[in-house]
mmCIF file of C-alpha atoms in Angstrom:
data_model
loop_
_atom_site.group_PDB
_atom_site.id
_atom_site.type_symbol
_atom_site.label_atom_id
_atom_site.label_comp_id
_atom_site.label_asym_id
_atom_site.label_seq_id
_atom_site.Cartn_x
_atom_site.Cartn_y
_atom_site.Cartn_z
ATOM 1 C CA MET C 1 16.915 -7.075 8.345
ATOM 2 C CA ASN C 2 15.691 -9.970 10.378
ATOM 3 C CA ASN C 3 14.494 -13.418 9.527
ATOM 4 C CA GLU C 4 10.981 -12.391 8.278
ATOM 5 C CA ASP C 5 10.183 -12.566 4.529
ATOM 6 C CA TYR C 6 8.868 -9.490 2.678
ATOM 7 C CA GLY C 7 6.638 -9.302 -0.261
ATOM 8 C CA LEU C 8 5.963 -5.921 -2.320
ATOM 9 C CA LEU C 9 2.606 -5.352 -4.017
ATOM 10 C CA LEU C 10 2.115 -2.459 -6.637
ATOM 11 C CA ARG C 11 -1.190 -1.445 -8.253
ATOM 12 C CA VAL C 12 -1.274 -0.124 -11.666
ATOM 13 C CA TYR C 13 -3.729 0.373 -14.495
ATOM 14 C CA ALA C 14 -4.400 2.197 -17.553
ATOM 15 C CA LYS C 15 -7.902 3.425 -18.506
ATOM 16 C CA THR C 16 -7.070 4.108 -22.131
ATOM 17 C CA PRO C 17 -4.604 2.132 -24.669
ATOM 18 C CA GLU C 18 -2.874 5.599 -25.200
ATOM 19 C CA ASP C 19 -1.757 5.514 -21.420
ATOM 20 C CA VAL C 20 -0.359 1.914 -21.454
ATOM 21 C CA ASN C 21 3.149 2.486 -22.665
ATOM 22 C CA LYS C 22 3.608 5.179 -20.109
ATOM 23 C CA ILE C 23 2.284 3.431 -17.242
ATOM 24 C CA VAL C 24 4.121 0.063 -18.036
ATOM 25 C CA GLU C 25 7.348 2.197 -18.340
ATOM 26 C CA ARG C 26 6.637 3.594 -14.971
ATOM 27 C CA ALA C 27 5.833 0.319 -13.454
ATOM 28 C CA ILE C 28 8.947 -1.319 -14.675
ATOM 29 C CA THR C 29 11.010 1.505 -13.146
ATOM 30 C CA ASN C 30 9.379 0.926 -9.647
ATOM 31 C CA VAL C 31 9.997 -2.876 -10.026
ATOM 32 C CA ILE C 32 13.503 -2.471 -10.940
ATOM 33 C CA LEU C 33 13.902 -0.012 -7.841
ATOM 34 C CA ALA C 34 12.235 -2.738 -5.628
ATOM 35 C CA VAL C 35 14.394 -5.575 -6.943
ATOM 36 C CA ASN C 36 17.463 -3.634 -6.466
ATOM 37 C CA LEU C 37 16.977 -3.312 -2.626
ATOM 38 C CA ASP C 38 17.245 -7.135 -2.424
ATOM 39 C CA ILE C 39 14.684 -7.370 0.310
ATOM 40 C CA PHE C 40 11.597 -8.716 -1.272
ATOM 41 C CA SER C 41 11.086 -12.598 -1.836
ATOM 42 C CA ASN C 42 8.052 -11.681 -3.995
ATOM 43 C CA ILE C 43 7.135 -8.701 -6.198
ATOM 44 C CA ILE C 44 3.575 -8.731 -7.532
ATOM 45 C CA VAL C 45 1.956 -6.056 -9.802
ATOM 46 C CA LEU C 46 -1.801 -6.148 -9.488
ATOM 47 C CA VAL C 47 -3.565 -4.843 -12.673
ATOM 48 C CA PRO C 48 -7.302 -4.404 -11.409
ATOM 49 C CA LYS C 49 -9.093 -5.641 -14.419
ATOM 50 C CA ASP C 50 -12.354 -3.826 -13.879
ATOM 51 C CA TYR C 51 -10.433 -0.341 -14.180
ATOM 52 C CA ASP C 52 -8.104 -1.229 -17.068
ATOM 53 C CA CYS C 53 -8.262 -0.892 -20.659
ATOM 54 C CA GLY C 54 -7.443 -4.692 -21.117
ATOM 55 C CA MET C 55 -3.822 -4.165 -22.322
ATOM 56 C CA THR C 56 -1.845 -3.295 -19.446
ATOM 57 C CA ALA C 57 -1.291 -6.841 -17.760
ATOM 58 C CA LYS C 58 -0.131 -8.378 -20.986
ATOM 59 C CA THR C 59 2.177 -5.618 -22.044
ATOM 60 C CA LEU C 60 3.578 -5.326 -18.613
ATOM 61 C CA SER C 61 4.237 -9.061 -18.162
ATOM 62 C CA ASN C 62 5.986 -9.348 -21.621
ATOM 63 C CA LYS C 63 8.230 -6.412 -20.939
ATOM 64 C CA LEU C 64 9.156 -7.792 -17.532
ATOM 65 C CA GLN C 65 9.987 -11.066 -19.266
ATOM 66 C CA GLU C 66 11.889 -9.723 -22.021
ATOM 67 C CA GLN C 67 13.955 -7.662 -19.686
ATOM 68 C CA ASN C 68 14.343 -10.676 -17.101
ATOM 69 C CA ILE C 69 13.085 -8.520 -14.329
ATOM 70 C CA LYS C 70 11.926 -10.216 -11.155
ATOM 71 C CA GLY C 71 8.022 -9.557 -10.809
ATOM 72 C CA ILE C 72 4.649 -11.226 -11.437
ATOM 73 C CA VAL C 73 1.747 -9.692 -12.879
ATOM 74 C CA PHE C 74 -1.871 -10.511 -11.667
ATOM 75 C CA GLU C 75 -4.900 -9.218 -13.516
ATOM 76 C CA ILE C 76 -7.827 -9.595 -10.774
ATOM 77 C CA PRO C 77 -11.454 -8.331 -11.209
ATOM 78 C CA GLY C 78 -12.999 -6.352 -8.537
ATOM 79 C CA HIS C 79 -12.530 -3.315 -6.888
ATOM 80 C CA HIS C 80 -9.004 -2.155 -6.641
ATOM 81 C CA SER C 81 -8.954 -1.561 -2.843
ATOM 82 C CA SER C 82 -10.896 -4.469 -1.835
ATOM 83 C CA GLU C 83 -11.837 -7.676 -3.680
ATOM 84 C CA ALA C 84 -8.955 -7.426 -6.228
ATOM 85 C CA LEU C 85 -6.463 -6.528 -3.641
ATOM 86 C CA ASN C 86 -7.555 -9.242 -1.154
ATOM 87 C CA GLU C 87 -7.321 -11.892 -3.914
ATOM 88 C CA THR C 88 -3.858 -10.811 -4.971
ATOM 89 C CA LEU C 89 -2.754 -10.834 -1.195
ATOM 90 C CA SER C 90 -4.082 -14.289 -0.835
ATOM 91 C CA GLU C 91 -1.517 -15.380 -3.489
ATOM 92 C CA PHE C 92 1.206 -14.219 -1.017
ATOM 93 C CA HIS C 93 -0.131 -16.237 1.753
ATOM 94 C CA TRP C 94 2.271 -18.866 3.419
ATOM 95 C CA THR C 95 5.061 -17.359 1.266
ATOM 96 C CA ILE C 96 5.962 -14.383 3.077
ATOM 97 C CA ASP C 97 5.473 -12.833 6.662
ATOM 98 C CA ASN C 98 4.974 -9.075 5.759
ATOM 99 C CA VAL C 99 3.685 -7.333 2.730
ATOM 100 C CA VAL C 100 4.476 -3.855 1.578
ATOM 101 C CA ILE C 101 1.667 -2.176 -0.215
ATOM 102 C CA ILE C 102 2.840 0.963 -1.952
ATOM 103 C CA SER C 103 1.735 3.409 -4.468
ATOM 104 C CA GLY C 104 3.813 4.325 -7.520
ATOM 105 C CA LYS C 105 3.748 7.911 -6.515
ATOM 106 C CA ALA C 106 5.547 7.109 -3.120
ATOM 107 C CA MET C 107 8.368 4.713 -4.528
ATOM 108 C CA PRO C 108 11.018 7.330 -3.550
ATOM 109 C CA TYR C 109 10.049 6.330 0.182
ATOM 110 C CA LEU C 110 10.898 2.679 -0.467
ATOM 111 C CA THR C 111 14.533 2.939 0.951
ATOM 112 C CA ALA C 112 16.788 0.366 2.835
ATOM 113 C CA ALA C 113 16.681 2.671 5.728
ATOM 114 C CA ASN C 114 13.007 2.725 5.857
ATOM 115 C CA MET C 115 12.463 -1.006 5.497
ATOM 116 C CA ASN C 116 15.080 -1.469 8.025
ATOM 117 C CA ALA C 117 12.963 0.674 10.400
ATOM 118 C CA ALA C 118 9.818 -1.328 9.606
ATOM 119 C CA ASP C 119 11.537 -4.578 10.310
ATOM 120 C CA GLU C 120 12.825 -3.349 13.833
ATOM 121 C CA ALA C 121 8.841 -2.401 14.436
ATOM 122 C CA PHE C 122 7.645 -5.788 13.635
ATOM 123 C CA SER C 123 10.456 -7.217 15.907
ATOM 124 C CA ALA C 124 9.013 -4.852 18.666
ATOM 125 C CA GLY C 125 5.402 -6.315 18.035
ATOM 126 C CA ALA C 126 3.963 -4.121 15.343
ATOM 127 C CA MET C 127 1.118 -5.608 13.371
ATOM 128 C CA VAL C 128 1.139 -2.767 10.817
ATOM 129 C CA VAL C 129 3.732 -0.148 9.979
ATOM 130 C CA GLY C 130 2.898 3.206 8.302
ATOM 131 C CA VAL C 131 5.431 5.486 6.515
ATOM 132 C CA VAL C 132 4.554 9.084 6.742
ATOM 133 C CA VAL C 133 4.494 10.613 3.279
ATOM 134 C CA ASN C 134 4.084 14.112 1.998
ATOM 135 C CA GLU C 135 0.563 15.394 1.632
ATOM 136 C CA LEU C 136 -0.798 12.608 4.118
ATOM 137 C CA GLU C 137 1.653 13.814 7.068
ATOM 138 C CA ASN C 138 -1.194 14.633 9.587
ATOM 139 C CA ILE C 139 -3.369 11.736 8.791
ATOM 140 C CA ILE C 140 -0.449 9.040 9.139
ATOM 141 C CA LEU C 141 1.081 10.754 12.200
ATOM 142 C CA SER C 142 -2.366 10.154 13.833
ATOM 143 C CA GLY C 143 -2.173 6.364 13.326
ATOM 144 C CA ARG C 144 -4.375 6.140 10.181
ATOM 145 C CA VAL C 145 -1.828 4.136 8.030
ATOM 146 C CA GLN C 146 -2.209 4.658 4.252
ATOM 147 C CA ASN C 147 -1.593 2.201 1.771
ATOM 148 C CA THR C 148 0.450 4.815 -0.031
ATOM 149 C CA PHE C 149 3.162 2.994 1.835
ATOM 150 C CA ALA C 150 2.055 0.524 4.615
ATOM 151 C CA VAL C 151 3.700 -2.784 5.541
ATOM 152 C CA TRP C 152 1.284 -5.328 6.982
ATOM 153 C CA LYS C 153 1.561 -8.516 8.974
ATOM 154 C CA LEU C 154 -0.033 -10.676 6.175
ATOM 155 C CA GLU C 155 -1.522 -13.475 8.114
ATOM 156 C CA GLU C 156 -3.142 -11.387 10.691
ATOM 157 C CA LEU C 157 -4.478 -9.055 7.917
ATOM 158 C CA LEU C 158 -5.924 -11.786 5.750
ATOM 159 C CA SER C 159 -7.402 -13.550 9.076
ATOM 160 C CA LEU C 160 -9.321 -10.277 9.494
ATOM 161 C CA GLY C 161 -10.832 -10.395 6.019
ATOM 162 C CA GLY C 162 -8.466 -8.015 4.461
ATOM 163 C CA PHE C 163 -9.785 -4.909 3.189
ATOM 164 C CA GLN C 164 -13.663 -4.456 3.306
ATOM 165 C CA THR C 165 -14.657 -1.036 1.721
ATOM 166 C CA ASN C 166 -14.787 0.469 -1.592
ATOM 167 C CA LEU C 167 -14.474 3.925 -0.360
ATOM 168 C CA ASP C 168 -10.529 4.211 -0.975
ATOM 169 C CA VAL C 169 -10.134 4.372 2.843
ATOM 170 C CA GLU C 170 -9.657 0.486 3.076
ATOM 171 C CA GLU C 171 -7.041 0.610 5.881
ATOM 172 C CA ILE C 172 -9.424 1.767 8.527
ATOM 173 C CA ASP C 173 -11.284 -1.411 9.054
ATOM 174 C CA PRO C 174 -8.223 -3.648 9.701
ATOM 175 C CA LEU C 175 -6.659 -1.102 11.645
ATOM 176 C CA VAL C 176 -9.504 -0.896 14.142
ATOM 177 C CA LYS C 177 -9.635 -4.691 14.284
ATOM 178 C CA LEU C 178 -6.033 -5.099 14.779
ATOM 179 C CA ILE C 179 -6.170 -2.703 17.895
ATOM 180 C CA GLN C 180 -9.353 -4.497 19.157
ATOM 181 C CA ILE C 181 -7.311 -7.789 19.215
ATOM 182 C CA ASN C 182 -3.662 -6.733 19.934
ATOM 183 C CA GLY C 183 -3.955 -3.264 21.669
ATOM 184 C CA LYS C 184 -1.297 -0.978 20.776
ATOM 185 C CA CYS C 185 0.232 -2.403 17.433
ATOM 186 C CA ILE C 186 0.801 0.414 15.089
ATOM 187 C CA ALA C 187 4.172 1.717 14.272
ATOM 188 C CA ILE C 188 4.459 5.097 12.360
ATOM 189 C CA LEU C 189 7.940 5.824 10.866
ATOM 190 C CA ASP C 190 8.525 9.517 10.071
ATOM 191 C CA PRO C 191 11.259 10.035 7.464
ATOM 192 C CA GLU C 192 13.293 13.282 7.898
ATOM 193 C CA GLU C 193 13.035 13.767 4.196
ATOM 194 C CA LYS C 194 9.656 13.691 2.680
ATOM 195 C CA PRO C 195 9.647 14.352 -1.160
ATOM 196 C CA LYS C 196 6.500 15.218 -2.731
ATOM 197 C CA LEU C 197 4.472 12.306 -3.976
ATOM 198 C CA ASN C 198 5.134 11.735 -7.696
ATOM 199 C CA ILE C 199 1.831 11.975 -9.156
ATOM 200 C CA ARG C 200 1.405 10.745 -12.729
ATOM 201 C CA LYS C 201 1.251 13.833 -15.106
ATOM 202 C CA SER C 202 -1.542 12.537 -16.998
ATOM 203 C CA LYS C 203 -4.842 13.929 -16.840
ATOM 204 C CA ASP C 204 -6.303 10.727 -15.425
ATOM 205 C CA GLY C 205 -3.568 10.463 -12.875
ATOM 206 C CA ILE C 206 -3.967 14.025 -11.491
ATOM 207 C CA ALA C 207 -7.837 13.593 -11.261
ATOM 208 C CA ARG C 208 -7.397 10.402 -9.604
ATOM 209 C CA HIS C 209 -5.237 11.749 -6.852
ATOM 210 C CA ASN C 210 -7.446 15.034 -6.403
ATOM 211 C CA GLU C 211 -10.468 12.810 -5.937
ATOM 212 C CA VAL C 212 -8.909 10.576 -3.256
ATOM 213 C CA MET C 213 -7.379 13.638 -1.379
ATOM 214 C CA THR C 214 -10.755 15.456 -1.286
ATOM 215 C CA THR C 215 -12.964 12.604 -0.156
ATOM 216 C CA LYS C 216 -10.458 10.791 2.073
ATOM 217 C CA LEU C 217 -11.285 12.373 5.516
ATOM 218 C CA LYS C 218 -15.074 12.175 4.995
ATOM 219 C CA ASN C 219 -14.830 8.558 4.015
ATOM 220 C CA GLN C 220 -12.472 7.706 6.823
ATOM 221 C CA GLN C 221 -15.117 9.272 9.082
ATOM 222 C CA ILE C 222 -17.897 7.013 7.533
ATOM 223 C CA GLU C 223 -15.621 3.975 8.159
ATOM 224 C CA VAL C 224 -15.049 4.877 11.991
ATOM 225 C CA ASP C 225 -18.643 5.537 12.445
ATOM 226 C CA ARG C 226 -19.463 2.296 10.894
ATOM 227 C CA LEU C 227 -17.146 0.340 13.240
ATOM 228 C CA SER C 228 -18.416 2.507 16.333
ATOM 229 C CA VAL C 229 -14.950 3.946 17.163
ATOM 230 C CA ASP C 230 -13.400 7.323 16.521
ATOM 231 C CA PHE C 231 -9.911 8.774 15.445
ATOM 232 C CA ASP C 232 -8.735 8.832 18.833
ATOM 233 C CA PHE C 233 -9.226 5.051 19.008
ATOM 234 C CA ILE C 234 -6.942 4.466 16.126
ATOM 235 C CA LYS C 235 -4.484 7.202 17.472
ATOM 236 C CA ASN C 236 -4.245 5.384 20.802
ATOM 237 C CA GLY C 237 -3.225 2.351 19.016
ATOM 238 C CA ILE C 238 0.071 3.579 18.195
ATOM 239 C CA MET C 239 2.912 1.687 19.980
ATOM 240 C CA GLU C 240 4.987 3.205 22.584
ATOM 241 C CA GLY C 241 8.068 4.973 21.127
ATOM 242 C CA TYR C 242 6.272 5.867 17.868
ATOM 243 C CA PRO C 243 5.964 7.805 15.845
ATOM 244 C CA LYS C 244 9.646 7.402 15.201
ATOM 245 C CA LYS C 245 11.818 9.741 13.335
ATOM 246 C CA ILE C 246 14.154 7.991 10.880
#
């Protein structure tokens, strides 16, 4: 890794008290995985308050402290993909250069090899790096980076206002703005091995995943229309030499 500092942001919440223990256990496993990479200066777990039953943040924070595991828990109101996410990102400001936003279902992709490749992309001028994951392969290879696993230049992201939509396709707005300012600045990493996303087996976890997948393309189209561009505009923002197999 080069001299830039990296932070990691996970989002977790439990809609019902019955889900809390399993979700907290999964979050702790994911935080430990991140800690063991010995890459991240800061690890933050965001619990979006408006979507949670009210027990997850305290339970998770207590468990991390009891087990002496590096990680900070924030409970923030607002939409989980815009207001709450932006406020949490602002907590990282001036402490790190680049932030990994990753879903718990994509944690098998958080490897030293993928992070080293992302670091090389930033050295080559990337403003955002997207890692191709199973089920979203075609979308990400087309430049439409997903926060399922994305690494953003934090100061640049925040200077654009962060994430601006509640349609669960929050990445489109900053992608378009970064290209408009910087030209080709998207790096796409395409791992040789792409395990299936580790969807939570709960009823809520499966329903949430299915909802996002069935509405993603429609909502991405709404966003590019709002921004007066198209999908090709984003694809043309991919840097030379990318997508890159790793």
